[in-house]
Structure formats: structure tokens, C-alpha cells
Coordinates of C-alpha atoms in Angstrom, one line a residue:
M17 CA -113.6 -151.5 214.0
F18 CA -110.5 -150.6 212.2
R19 CA -109.1 -154.1 212.8
T20 CA -112.2 -155.7 211.4
L21 CA -112.0 -153.4 208.4
K22 CA -108.4 -154.3 207.9
S23 CA -109.2 -158.0 208.0
L24 CA -112.0 -157.5 205.5
L25 CA -109.8 -155.5 203.1
E26 CA -107.1 -158.2 203.3
M27 CA -109.6 -160.9 202.5
I28 CA -111.0 -159.0 199.5
Q29 CA -107.5 -158.3 198.3
K30 CA -106.7 -162.0 198.4
M31 CA -109.9 -162.8 196.5
I32 CA -109.0 -160.2 193.8
A33 CA -105.6 -161.8 193.5
K34 CA -107.2 -165.2 193.2
Y35 CA -109.5 -164.0 190.4
D36 CA -106.6 -162.3 188.7
S37 CA -104.6 -165.5 188.7
N38 CA -106.5 -168.6 187.5
A39 CA -110.0 -168.5 189.0
K40 CA -112.9 -167.1 187.0
F41 CA -115.8 -165.1 188.3
G42 CA -118.8 -167.5 188.2
Q43 CA -116.9 -170.7 188.6
N44 CA -117.7 -170.9 192.3
Q45 CA -121.0 -169.4 193.2
E46 CA -120.3 -169.5 197.0
D47 CA -117.0 -167.6 196.5
D48 CA -118.6 -165.1 194.2
S49 CA -121.5 -164.5 196.7
S50 CA -119.0 -163.9 199.5
F51 CA -116.9 -161.6 197.3
I52 CA -120.0 -159.5 196.3
E53 CA -121.2 -159.4 199.9
S54 CA -117.8 -158.2 201.0
L55 CA -117.8 -155.5 198.3
N56 CA -121.2 -154.3 199.6
C57 CA -119.7 -154.1 203.1
I58 CA -116.8 -152.0 201.8
S59 CA -119.1 -149.6 200.0
K60 CA -121.1 -149.1 203.2
L61 CA -117.9 -148.6 205.3
I62 CA -116.4 -146.2 202.8
N63 CA -119.6 -144.1 203.1
V64 CA -119.4 -144.3 206.9
L65 CA -115.7 -143.4 207.0
G66 CA -116.4 -140.4 204.8
E67 CA -118.6 -139.0 207.6
F68 CA -115.9 -139.5 210.4
P69 CA -113.7 -136.5 211.5
S70 CA -110.6 -136.5 209.4
N71 CA -107.5 -138.0 211.1
S72 CA -104.6 -140.1 210.1
T73 CA -106.2 -143.4 211.0
T74 CA -109.5 -142.8 209.3
A75 CA -107.8 -141.3 206.3
S76 CA -105.5 -144.3 205.9
C77 CA -108.4 -146.7 206.2
F78 CA -110.5 -144.7 203.8
N79 CA -107.8 -144.5 201.2
R80 CA -107.0 -148.2 201.4
A81 CA -110.6 -149.2 201.2
S82 CA -111.1 -147.0 198.2
T83 CA -108.0 -148.4 196.5
I84 CA -109.1 -152.0 197.0
Q85 CA -112.7 -151.1 195.9
R86 CA -111.2 -149.6 192.7
L87 CA -109.2 -152.8 192.2
A88 CA -112.3 -154.9 192.7
M89 CA -114.3 -152.8 190.4
S90 CA -111.5 -152.9 187.7
M91 CA -111.5 -156.7 188.0
L92 CA -115.3 -156.9 187.8
D93 CA -115.2 -154.4 184.9
G94 CA -112.9 -156.8 183.0
E95 CA -115.0 -159.8 183.8
F96 CA -118.1 -158.0 182.7
R97 CA -116.5 -157.1 179.4
L98 CA -115.3 -160.7 178.9
I99 CA -118.7 -162.2 179.5
L100 CA -120.4 -159.6 177.3
E101 CA -117.9 -160.2 174.4
S102 CA -118.2 -164.0 174.8
C103 CA -121.7 -164.0 173.3
N104 CA -122.2 -166.3 170.3
Q105 CA -124.0 -163.9 168.0
G106 CA -125.8 -166.8 166.4
N107 CA -125.7 -168.1 162.8
D108 CA -124.9 -165.6 160.0
A109 CA -128.2 -164.2 158.7
D110 CA -128.6 -164.7 155.0
L111 CA -130.7 -161.7 154.3
K112 CA -128.7 -160.5 151.4
S113 CA -131.2 -161.6 148.8
P114 CA -134.6 -160.3 149.9
M115 CA -137.4 -162.3 148.2
P116 CA -140.4 -160.5 146.6
S117 CA -143.6 -160.4 148.7
K118 CA -146.6 -158.2 148.7
Q119 CA -145.6 -155.5 146.3
S120 CA -142.5 -154.1 144.7
S121 CA -142.4 -151.5 141.9
F122 CA -145.3 -151.1 139.6
G123 CA -144.3 -151.4 136.0
S124 CA -143.6 -148.0 134.6
H125 CA -145.0 -149.0 131.2
P126 CA -148.6 -147.7 130.9
E127 CA -149.9 -151.0 129.6
S128 CA -148.4 -153.1 132.4
D129 CA -150.7 -155.5 134.0
Y130 CA -148.0 -156.8 136.2
C131 CA -146.6 -155.7 139.5
V132 CA -143.7 -157.3 141.4
V133 CA -144.1 -157.2 145.1
P134 CA -141.0 -156.9 148.2
E135 CA -140.7 -159.4 151.1
S136 CA -139.0 -159.2 154.3
I137 CA -137.1 -162.2 155.6
S138 CA -137.7 -162.5 159.3
R139 CA -136.4 -165.2 161.6
E140 CA -138.6 -164.5 164.7
D141 CA -137.6 -167.8 166.3
E142 CA -134.0 -166.8 166.3
E143 CA -132.5 -166.0 169.8
F144 CA -130.6 -162.8 170.1
P145 CA -128.3 -162.2 171.8
S146 CA -127.5 -165.9 172.6
Y147 CA -126.0 -165.8 176.1
A148 CA -126.3 -168.8 178.3
P149 CA -128.5 -168.3 181.4
E150 CA -125.4 -168.7 183.6
A151 CA -123.7 -165.8 181.7
I152 CA -126.7 -163.5 182.2
S153 CA -126.8 -164.4 185.8
K154 CA -123.1 -163.5 186.2
M155 CA -123.6 -160.2 184.4
N156 CA -126.5 -159.4 186.6
R157 CA -124.5 -159.9 189.8
I158 CA -121.6 -157.9 188.5
A159 CA -123.8 -155.0 187.3
T160 CA -125.7 -154.9 190.6
A161 CA -122.4 -154.9 192.5
M162 CA -120.8 -152.2 190.4
I163 CA -123.8 -149.9 190.4
S164 CA -124.4 -150.3 194.2
S165 CA -120.8 -149.5 194.8
G166 CA -121.1 -146.2 192.9
Y167 CA -119.6 -147.4 189.6
E168 CA -122.8 -147.0 187.5
S169 CA -121.1 -145.0 184.7
E170 CA -118.2 -147.4 184.3
C171 CA -120.6 -150.4 184.2
C172 CA -123.0 -148.7 181.7
M173 CA -120.1 -147.5 179.5
V174 CA -118.7 -151.1 179.1
Y175 CA -122.2 -152.6 178.5
S176 CA -123.2 -149.9 176.0
L177 CA -119.9 -150.1 174.1
V178 CA -119.8 -153.9 173.8
R179 CA -123.5 -154.2 172.9
R180 CA -123.3 -151.5 170.3
N181 CA -120.3 -153.3 168.7
A182 CA -122.3 -156.6 168.8
F183 CA -125.4 -155.0 167.2
S184 CA -123.2 -153.4 164.5
S185 CA -121.6 -156.7 163.7
E186 CA -125.1 -158.3 163.4
L187 CA -126.1 -155.6 160.9
D188 CA -122.9 -156.3 159.0
K189 CA -123.8 -160.0 158.9
L190 CA -127.2 -159.1 157.5
G191 CA -125.4 -157.2 154.7
Y192 CA -126.8 -153.8 155.6
E193 CA -124.8 -150.8 154.5
N194 CA -125.4 -147.1 155.2
I195 CA -126.1 -144.9 152.2
S196 CA -125.8 -141.2 152.7
T197 CA -128.6 -138.8 151.8
E198 CA -126.5 -137.3 149.1
N199 CA -125.9 -140.7 147.5
V200 CA -129.6 -141.6 147.8
Q201 CA -130.5 -138.5 145.8
K202 CA -128.0 -139.5 143.1
M203 CA -129.1 -143.1 142.7
Q204 CA -131.5 -144.4 140.0
W205 CA -134.7 -145.8 141.3
Q206 CA -133.8 -149.3 140.1
S207 CA -130.8 -149.3 142.3
L208 CA -132.7 -147.8 145.2
E209 CA -135.2 -150.6 145.0
G210 CA -132.6 -153.1 146.1
A211 CA -131.4 -150.9 148.9
I212 CA -135.0 -150.4 150.1
A213 CA -135.6 -154.1 150.0
M214 CA -132.5 -154.7 152.1
W215 CA -133.6 -151.9 154.5
F216 CA -137.0 -153.4 154.8
S217 CA -135.7 -156.9 155.6
V218 CA -133.2 -155.6 158.1
I219 CA -135.6 -153.3 159.9
K220 CA -138.3 -156.0 160.2
H221 CA -135.6 -158.3 161.6
C222 CA -134.6 -155.7 164.1
S223 CA -138.2 -155.1 165.1
S224 CA -139.0 -158.8 165.7
V225 CA -135.6 -160.1 166.8
L226 CA -132.7 -157.7 167.5
F227 CA -134.4 -154.9 169.4
S228 CA -136.6 -157.3 171.3
G229 CA -133.6 -159.4 172.3
E230 CA -131.5 -156.4 173.2
R231 CA -134.3 -155.0 175.4
K232 CA -134.7 -158.4 177.2
L233 CA -131.0 -158.6 177.8
C234 CA -130.9 -155.1 179.4
S235 CA -133.9 -156.0 181.6
F236 CA -132.2 -159.2 182.8
V237 CA -128.7 -157.8 183.4
F238 CA -130.1 -154.6 185.1
S239 CA -133.1 -156.2 186.7
E240 CA -132.5 -154.3 190.0
Y241 CA -132.4 -151.0 188.1
P242 CA -135.2 -150.7 185.6
S243 CA -134.6 -147.0 184.8
I244 CA -130.9 -147.8 183.9
S245 CA -132.1 -150.8 181.8
Q246 CA -134.5 -148.7 179.8
R247 CA -132.0 -145.9 179.3
L248 CA -129.3 -148.2 178.1
F249 CA -131.6 -150.0 175.7
S250 CA -133.0 -146.7 174.3
H251 CA -129.5 -145.3 173.7
I252 CA -128.4 -148.5 171.9
A253 CA -131.6 -148.6 169.9
L254 CA -131.4 -144.9 169.0
T255 CA -127.8 -145.3 167.7
F256 CA -129.0 -147.8 165.1
A257 CA -132.5 -146.7 164.5
V258 CA -131.2 -143.3 163.4
R259 CA -129.3 -145.1 160.6
F260 CA -132.6 -146.6 159.3
L261 CA -134.5 -143.3 159.8
N262 CA -131.9 -141.3 157.9
F263 CA -132.2 -143.6 154.9
A264 CA -136.0 -143.5 155.0
D265 CA -135.9 -139.7 155.3
A266 CA -133.6 -139.5 152.3
I267 CA -136.1 -141.7 150.2
A268 CA -138.9 -139.3 151.2
L269 CA -136.9 -136.5 149.7
T270 CA -136.5 -138.1 146.3
K271 CA -138.6 -137.0 143.3
R272 CA -142.2 -138.4 143.4
S273 CA -143.2 -141.0 140.8
A274 CA -146.0 -143.5 140.7
E275 CA -143.7 -146.5 140.7
K276 CA -142.3 -145.6 144.1
L277 CA -145.6 -145.9 146.0
F278 CA -145.5 -149.6 147.0
K279 CA -141.9 -149.4 148.3
I280 CA -142.7 -146.2 150.2
L281 CA -145.8 -147.9 151.8
D282 CA -143.6 -150.9 152.8
M283 CA -141.2 -148.5 154.5
Y284 CA -144.2 -146.7 156.2
E285 CA -145.5 -150.0 157.5
A286 CA -142.1 -151.0 158.8
L287 CA -141.7 -147.8 160.8
R288 CA -145.3 -148.0 162.0
D289 CA -144.6 -151.5 163.3
L290 CA -141.3 -150.4 164.9
I291 CA -143.0 -147.9 167.2
P292 CA -144.6 -150.5 169.6
V293 CA -141.1 -151.9 170.2
F294 CA -140.4 -148.8 172.2
N295 CA -143.8 -148.6 174.0
Y296 CA -142.9 -151.4 176.5
D297 CA -142.8 -149.1 179.5
T298 CA -145.2 -146.3 180.4
S299 CA -142.4 -144.4 182.1
S300 CA -140.4 -143.8 179.0
S301 CA -137.0 -142.3 179.2
E302 CA -136.1 -139.0 177.4
C303 CA -134.1 -141.0 174.9
S304 CA -137.0 -143.3 174.2
E305 CA -139.3 -140.4 173.7
E306 CA -136.8 -138.8 171.3
L307 CA -136.5 -142.0 169.4
K308 CA -140.3 -142.4 169.0
S309 CA -140.6 -138.8 168.0
Q310 CA -138.0 -139.2 165.3
I311 CA -139.8 -142.4 164.0
W312 CA -143.1 -140.5 164.0
A313 CA -141.6 -137.6 162.0
V314 CA -140.0 -139.8 159.3
K315 CA -143.1 -142.0 159.1
G316 CA -145.1 -138.8 158.6
R317 CA -143.0 -137.7 155.7
L318 CA -143.3 -141.1 154.1
G319 CA -147.1 -140.8 154.6
E320 CA -147.2 -137.4 152.9
F321 CA -145.1 -138.7 150.1
S322 CA -147.5 -141.6 149.6
V323 CA -150.5 -139.3 149.6
S324 CA -148.9 -137.0 147.0
I325 CA -148.2 -140.0 144.7
I326 CA -151.8 -141.1 144.8
C327 CA -153.0 -137.5 144.3
D328 CA -150.6 -137.2 141.3
L329 CA -152.5 -140.0 139.6
E330 CA -155.2 -137.4 138.9
N331 CA -152.7 -135.2 137.2
S332 CA -151.4 -138.1 135.1
I333 CA -155.0 -138.8 133.9
N334 CA -155.5 -135.1 133.1
R335 CA -152.2 -135.0 131.2
D336 CA -153.2 -137.9 129.0
N337 CA -154.9 -135.8 126.3
V338 CA -153.5 -137.5 123.1
R339 CA -155.8 -136.8 120.2
T340 CA -155.2 -140.2 118.5
P341 CA -157.8 -142.8 119.2
V342 CA -156.8 -146.3 120.2
P343 CA -157.1 -148.6 117.2
S344 CA -160.1 -150.9 117.0
G345 CA -161.8 -149.4 120.1
A346 CA -159.6 -151.5 122.4
V347 CA -159.0 -151.0 126.1
H348 CA -157.0 -147.8 126.4
P349 CA -153.5 -148.1 128.0
L350 CA -154.5 -145.4 130.5
T351 CA -157.4 -147.5 131.6
R352 CA -155.3 -150.6 132.0
Y353 CA -152.5 -148.8 133.8
T354 CA -154.9 -146.9 136.2
M355 CA -157.0 -149.9 137.2
N356 CA -154.0 -152.2 137.7
Y357 CA -152.3 -149.4 139.7
L358 CA -155.4 -148.9 141.9
K359 CA -155.9 -152.7 142.3
Y360 CA -152.4 -153.1 143.7
A361 CA -152.6 -149.9 145.7
C362 CA -155.8 -151.2 147.4
E363 CA -153.8 -154.3 148.6
Y364 CA -152.5 -151.7 151.0
K365 CA -156.0 -150.5 151.8
E366 CA -155.8 -150.3 155.6
T367 CA -152.4 -148.6 155.4
L368 CA -153.6 -146.1 152.8
E369 CA -156.7 -145.4 154.9
Q370 CA -154.5 -144.6 157.8
V371 CA -152.0 -142.6 155.7
F372 CA -154.8 -140.4 154.1
K373 CA -156.5 -139.9 157.5
Q374 CA -153.3 -138.8 159.2
H375 CA -151.2 -137.2 156.4
Q376 CA -153.5 -135.7 153.8
K377 CA -153.0 -132.0 154.1
K378 CA -156.1 -130.1 154.8
E379 CA -157.5 -127.5 152.4
G380 CA -155.6 -124.3 153.0
S381 CA -153.2 -125.9 155.5
G382 CA -149.7 -127.2 155.0
E383 CA -149.9 -129.5 158.0
S384 CA -150.9 -133.1 158.3
K385 CA -152.2 -134.8 161.4
G386 CA -149.6 -135.8 164.0
P387 CA -149.1 -138.9 166.1
E388 CA -151.7 -137.9 168.7
S389 CA -154.5 -138.4 166.2
D390 CA -153.3 -141.9 165.5
I391 CA -153.0 -142.8 169.1
K392 CA -156.6 -141.6 169.7
S393 CA -158.1 -143.2 166.7
G394 CA -156.1 -146.4 166.8
A395 CA -154.4 -148.1 163.9
S396 CA -157.5 -150.1 162.9
D397 CA -160.0 -147.2 163.0
Y398 CA -160.2 -146.3 159.4
G399 CA -163.8 -145.1 159.3
T400 CA -166.5 -146.3 156.9
P401 CA -165.1 -146.9 153.4
K402 CA -167.5 -144.6 151.7
S403 CA -166.6 -141.6 154.0
S404 CA -162.9 -142.2 154.3
P405 CA -160.4 -139.8 152.7
F406 CA -158.8 -142.5 150.7
S407 CA -162.1 -143.7 149.4
A408 CA -163.0 -140.2 148.4
Q409 CA -159.7 -139.9 146.6
L410 CA -160.3 -143.2 144.8
N411 CA -163.8 -142.0 143.7
S412 CA -162.2 -138.8 142.4
V413 CA -159.7 -140.8 140.3
M414 CA -162.5 -143.0 138.9
D415 CA -164.5 -139.9 138.0
L416 CA -161.6 -138.3 136.2
L417 CA -160.9 -141.6 134.3
D418 CA -164.6 -141.7 133.2
E419 CA -164.4 -138.1 131.9
N420 CA -161.1 -138.8 130.1
L421 CA -162.5 -141.9 128.4
D422 CA -165.7 -140.1 127.4
M423 CA -163.5 -137.4 125.8
K424 CA -161.4 -140.1 124.0
S425 CA -164.6 -141.9 122.8
K426 CA -165.4 -138.7 120.8
L427 CA -162.2 -139.1 118.8
Y428 CA -163.8 -141.9 116.7
R429 CA -165.6 -140.9 113.6
D430 CA -167.8 -144.0 113.7
P431 CA -170.4 -143.7 116.5
G432 CA -170.6 -147.5 116.8
L433 CA -166.9 -147.8 117.4
S434 CA -167.2 -145.0 120.0
Y435 CA -169.6 -147.1 122.0
I436 CA -167.5 -150.3 121.5
F437 CA -164.6 -148.3 123.0
L438 CA -166.7 -147.2 126.0
M439 CA -168.0 -150.8 126.5
N440 CA -164.5 -152.3 126.3
N441 CA -163.1 -149.8 128.8
G442 CA -166.2 -149.9 131.0
R443 CA -166.2 -153.7 131.2
Y444 CA -162.4 -153.7 131.9
I445 CA -162.9 -151.3 134.8
L446 CA -165.9 -153.2 136.2
Q447 CA -164.1 -156.6 136.0
K448 CA -161.1 -155.1 137.9
I449 CA -163.4 -153.7 140.6
K450 CA -165.2 -157.0 141.0
G451 CA -162.0 -158.9 141.0
S452 CA -160.6 -157.1 144.0
D453 CA -162.4 -157.4 147.3
E454 CA -160.5 -154.3 148.6
I455 CA -161.4 -151.9 145.8
H456 CA -164.9 -153.4 145.5
D457 CA -165.6 -152.7 149.1
M458 CA -164.5 -149.1 148.7
M459 CA -166.4 -148.4 145.5
G460 CA -169.5 -150.2 146.7
D461 CA -172.4 -152.2 145.1
T462 CA -174.2 -149.0 144.1
W463 CA -171.3 -147.8 142.0
C464 CA -171.0 -151.3 140.3
R465 CA -174.7 -151.3 139.5
K466 CA -174.4 -147.9 138.0
R467 CA -171.5 -149.0 135.9
S468 CA -173.4 -152.1 134.7
S469 CA -176.3 -149.9 133.8
D470 CA -174.0 -147.6 131.8
L471 CA -172.7 -150.6 129.9
R472 CA -176.2 -151.6 129.0
Q473 CA -176.9 -148.2 127.7
Y474 CA -173.7 -148.2 125.6
H475 CA -174.8 -151.6 124.2
K476 CA -178.2 -150.2 123.2
A477 CA -176.7 -147.1 121.6
Y478 CA -174.2 -149.3 119.6
T479 CA -177.1 -151.4 118.3
R480 CA -179.1 -148.3 117.4
E481 CA -176.2 -146.6 115.6
T482 CA -175.0 -149.7 113.7
W483 CA -178.0 -151.9 112.9
T484 CA -181.1 -149.7 112.7
K485 CA -180.4 -148.5 109.2
L486 CA -179.6 -152.1 108.1
L487 CA -182.9 -153.4 109.5
Q488 CA -184.8 -150.7 107.7
C489 CA -183.9 -152.5 104.5
L490 CA -186.0 -155.4 105.7
N491 CA -189.0 -153.2 106.3
Q492 CA -192.0 -154.2 104.2
D493 CA -193.2 -150.6 103.8
G494 CA -192.7 -149.2 100.3
L495 CA -192.3 -152.6 98.6
Q496 CA -195.8 -152.7 97.1
V497 CA -196.8 -150.5 94.1
N498 CA -200.4 -150.6 93.0
G499 CA -201.0 -153.5 95.4
K500 CA -198.2 -155.7 94.0
V501 CA -194.7 -156.3 95.2
S502 CA -192.3 -154.2 93.1
K503 CA -189.4 -156.4 91.9
A504 CA -187.3 -153.4 91.2
V505 CA -187.7 -152.1 94.8
L506 CA -187.3 -155.6 96.2
K507 CA -184.0 -156.1 94.3
E508 CA -182.8 -152.7 95.5
R509 CA -183.6 -153.7 99.1
F510 CA -181.7 -157.0 98.9
K511 CA -178.8 -155.2 97.1
T512 CA -178.7 -152.4 99.7
F513 CA -178.9 -154.9 102.6
T514 CA -176.0 -157.0 101.2
T515 CA -173.8 -153.9 100.6
M516 CA -174.5 -152.5 104.1
F517 CA -174.0 -155.8 105.9
D518 CA -170.8 -156.6 104.0
E519 CA -169.5 -153.1 104.9
I520 CA -170.4 -153.6 108.6
H521 CA -168.8 -157.0 108.6
R522 CA -165.7 -155.7 106.9
T523 CA -165.3 -152.9 109.3
Q524 CA -166.4 -154.4 112.6
S525 CA -164.5 -157.7 112.2
T526 CA -161.4 -155.5 112.7
W527 CA -162.8 -154.0 115.9
V528 CA -161.7 -155.6 119.1
V529 CA -163.7 -156.8 122.1
S530 CA -161.2 -158.6 124.2
D531 CA -163.6 -159.6 127.0
E532 CA -165.0 -162.9 125.8
Q533 CA -168.3 -162.5 127.7
L534 CA -168.9 -159.0 126.3
Q535 CA -167.9 -160.2 122.8
S536 CA -170.4 -163.1 123.1
E537 CA -173.1 -160.8 124.4
L538 CA -172.7 -158.4 121.5
R539 CA -172.8 -161.2 118.9
V540 CA -175.8 -162.9 120.4
S541 CA -177.7 -159.6 120.7
V542 CA -176.9 -158.6 117.1
S543 CA -177.8 -162.0 115.8
A544 CA -181.0 -162.0 117.7
V545 CA -182.1 -158.8 116.0
V546 CA -180.7 -159.3 112.5
T547 CA -180.9 -163.0 111.7
P548 CA -184.7 -163.6 112.4
A549 CA -185.6 -160.4 110.5
Y550 CA -183.5 -161.4 107.5
R551 CA -184.7 -165.0 107.6
S552 CA -188.3 -163.8 107.6
F553 CA -187.7 -161.3 104.8
V554 CA -186.0 -163.8 102.6
G555 CA -188.6 -166.5 103.2
R556 CA -191.4 -164.2 102.3
F557 CA -190.0 -162.3 99.3
Q558 CA -187.4 -164.5 97.5
Q559 CA -190.3 -166.1 95.6
Y560 CA -190.8 -162.8 93.7
L561 CA -187.3 -163.1 92.2
A562 CA -186.7 -165.4 89.2
H563 CA -185.1 -168.6 90.2
G564 CA -181.5 -169.5 89.5
R565 CA -178.9 -166.8 88.9
Q566 CA -181.2 -163.9 89.7
I567 CA -181.7 -165.1 93.3
E568 CA -177.9 -165.7 93.7
K569 CA -177.3 -162.2 92.3
Y570 CA -179.5 -160.4 94.8
I571 CA -179.6 -162.8 97.8
K572 CA -175.9 -163.1 98.4
H573 CA -176.2 -164.5 102.0
Q574 CA -178.5 -167.1 103.4
P575 CA -179.7 -166.6 107.0
E576 CA -177.2 -169.1 108.2
D577 CA -174.4 -167.1 106.5
I578 CA -175.5 -164.0 108.3
E579 CA -175.4 -165.8 111.6
N580 CA -171.9 -167.1 110.9
L581 CA -170.6 -163.7 109.7
I582 CA -171.9 -162.0 112.9
D583 CA -169.9 -164.5 114.9
E584 CA -166.8 -163.1 113.2
L585 CA -167.4 -159.6 114.5
F586 CA -165.1 -158.0 117.1
D587 CA -162.2 -160.4 116.4
G588 CA -159.8 -157.7 115.3
N589 CA -159.3 -159.8 112.1
P590 CA -159.5 -157.8 108.8
T591 CA -159.1 -160.9 106.6
S592 CA -162.2 -162.9 107.7
M593 CA -164.4 -161.7 104.7
A594 CA -161.5 -162.1 102.3
R595 CA -161.1 -165.7 103.3
R596 CA -164.8 -166.3 102.7
R597 CA -164.6 -164.8 99.3
T598 CA -161.7 -167.1 98.3

């Protein structure tokens, strides 16, 4: 047996010398297979020799076999490293200028109707890491030989070191830089937006390309050892995922402000979508479980941050208690800001439903729901819109906005302008609701019908407050004295009508109704009430006035003039009557 062992050791030593000179592992598959098979035999013999009684012969054979095995493993270790480092990492990724996508920061100006939205750049068709099949096959044979020979730690150390360096180089190509928590706290939001956009692009790229490719490579190279494959991948992924998580955690510690919501939700979604990358195996390693736990924790803090921002919207509405009315009854900046903010927020409807369900702190409790509740309910189980926590929060915001606008309407001295203000803001809100499928679904048709009914009531109240007294001038009651039309009373009626109408025109032509349909509806309804009544009154009673200058003196406007002047109302133009007079 010892002679056979001696021959085997000499053969392996020659093969090692051959590989060390000019031959490369992988060039001759037959030689490689013979070499690997011989190494397996040595491993078995070393184990057997270790059980023999100790004597000079067995000790000598054992020591020589162990030495040659170490030489062989050293050679394989070097080959393994060379093949790992030979990977062409692919083309440089040009992710340094993330393009805008769904949502960026909402304009901080309260009258902003515009939101810019962030976009990840993902190249899912990119192959990473780009090893040739032959190279992967070589690495698989080397890894299998080293691990079966008892050199698992050496094999894993080389693999982990090289692949971590390769992954780090890939992040450098993507332009990703680590920012410490301390620096995040010091940075202005405008600067952080760019850093978040880069973070978002890189983490989406990692989710769809880098982590996926790294996991596949591990599973191919260590196909005979699934637990080792999973452990190695989890360690590599954890090394880099922690960088992303630290940045996200630092963002969640910054001061809350409404403009941050959309970036925070983008980060929340990115981490949510990252979790399935590590759910590929039911028998997860301890490292994999630690990684998922950390992702859950940071995602939870981002979720709570988002909930707090939405809830703070109520506080911002309550704080808007300026006692100066908006000129001309126009749409209030608070209305414009709130509705546009909610419209863009509802583009994240499903995410916000999930966020509120999992992370809204219960009354009297400082804790939000954990990952278990999400696993049980599923990412798409958001409940019915009308009973969901986010829907309830949305309704609460709308109720507060209504109360605030009602309070602001009372700042106007003219009741008619108060109702114009309510109509302007009510129509703006309704149009925003109807213009967004997401927010319309949450508020519901019943709410929209109620809002439309309120607008009709405001319209009637405006007509009553503004035009009732004017129409009383055209009432026939009191015109006759002793059975005859009193010219003095008639003249006074025409004079009063003209004075009141001119004053209404002068005032209400400066009022603003920006919604063209509402503006048209108001003009048509006013004209339908005033013009026929005036035409009838003039047609019946102008005969009682002397012809010529007396008629012109008391009947200043013809019915057609009244109709044209009504069409000038709500233009926000104070010079319309002045132009007519000139």
C-alpha cells in the first residue's frame, strides 16, 4: 500500500510542477480530471493514515501526503483566485445622472402645481458577473476539490475577498459614494435629493442585476454545497446592503418636511423590493435572516417617517390661520397646495396603503406593525379603500381643509364674494379629485356627489345674496298710485336698478372665477334671471317716460347691454366698465 501511495504522491507532485510551469488548469480537461481524482484519493488516504497506529513509516507517508496536498491546494487556491479575478466586469454603468421618473420633491412653494418625479436606471438585461461558462466550470471543480479535501475556509476566503472587491468596483463604476450619518444630518435637502436619486438607482440595479448575478454565481461555483453557497452570498450581500441601509436609516433621522415624502416613499419601495432577493431559499442562513431583519427595520422607520409626514399635513392646514382673505375670491394657495400634494401622494396609493397599515402607530401605542403582519396580509392586500387607514387619513385631511376654507370664507365682507370663494375652491377640489383615478377611488362617488351638491347650494346662495335686491327693482308692486303708473316711482326704480347694477358690475368684474365652466355657468344663470326680467320691465314701462333724453337719462342700459355686461363678470378685470364709458 505504501508503494502505491508513494507512486500516487510522485504523480501528483509532477502534475503540480507541470501546472506551476506552463500548463494552466482547465486547458486539458482529461489531465484536470485525473488531477482532481488523485487529490480525492490523497484526501481519503490521509484520513485512513490518521487512523493507523503511529510508526515511522506511516508518519512519513502521512507527512509527505499532507505536504503534497498543501502544495496542491496552494496551486488550486492560486488558480481559483486568477479565474475569479479574470472576470470582465462588463461595461461601465452610466448611472451617474439619474433621470426623473414617478416623483421627486414636491415644490415647497404653497402655490406649486408642479412636482418633479425620481427614476431609477436599471439594466436588467446586463449579465453580471460576466464569466465564461468554461471559467465557471473550472471554479466549480476547484471549489469542490478544495472543500472535499478539507480546505473549505481557504476556498471561501479567496472567493469572498475577490467577489467583495469586484462588487465594490462595480459600485464605484456606478458612481456610488458612502455618506456618513453625520454628514447626512448636515446636508441641505436639495443636496440630499441627488444623493437619494443615486442611492435609488444603484439599489434598484443591485436588486435586479448585481445581487441576482452574485447569487447565481455562488450557486454555480458551489453547486455541490448549497449551504456554503447561500452563506457566502449572504455575507457578500450583507457587506454592501449595510451601506445602503445606513444611508436610508440616516435619511429617516432627518427633520420631517412635506417635500421629503416622495423620495422617502421611493426608498421604501426600493427596500421592499429588495427583500425578495434574499427569499430564494426556505432554509435561510443566519446571515440571510440578519440581513432581512435589518432591511425590515430600516424599511419600517422609513414607513413611520412617511406616515408622520402625511399626518403633519393636518397640522399645516390648522396652522394656516391668516386673517387676510385671498383677493377676488380666488382659489386659496392652501387649497392648491394641499390638493396637488394629495394628488401626487396618491400616485403612491398602494404603497401608502401598505405603509399606513403596517406603520401607523396605534392610539396609545408607540409601536407599529412588524414584518409578520405584512407577510400574512401580502403586499397587495390593502383592504377596501373606504375602510383603509390611509383612506381615513385622506378623508380627515379633506374635512380639515373644508373647515379651514369655511373659516376663510367668513373673512369677506361681501357675502356674495364669500360664496364665490367657496365655489372657486370647491370646484378646484372636485376637479382635482375627478382628475385622479387614485384619489377618486379613495374618496368615492358619494363624496363627489355631496361636493357637487354643496357647490349648487353655494351657487344659489350667491344668486340670492347678490341679485335678489336688484330684481326687486323690477317688481311691479308699488308702481301704481290711484290706479295709474307713478312716473316718479318708475324713474326712481330705473335709477336704482342702474345704480345697483353698475355697482355690482364694477365690483364683480374684479372677482375671479378661474374655472371656465364654472364662470360660464355663473354668467348664464345670472343672465337667465336678470336679462328677461329687465327686458320685460323695460318693454312694459318705458312708454310712461317722455321720449328722447328722458328715456336715455333713466334707462341707461338696454337689455342687450345687460347681457353683455354680465358676460364681463368674474374676469378679474377692474377696467371693463371704464372702457365702456370711454
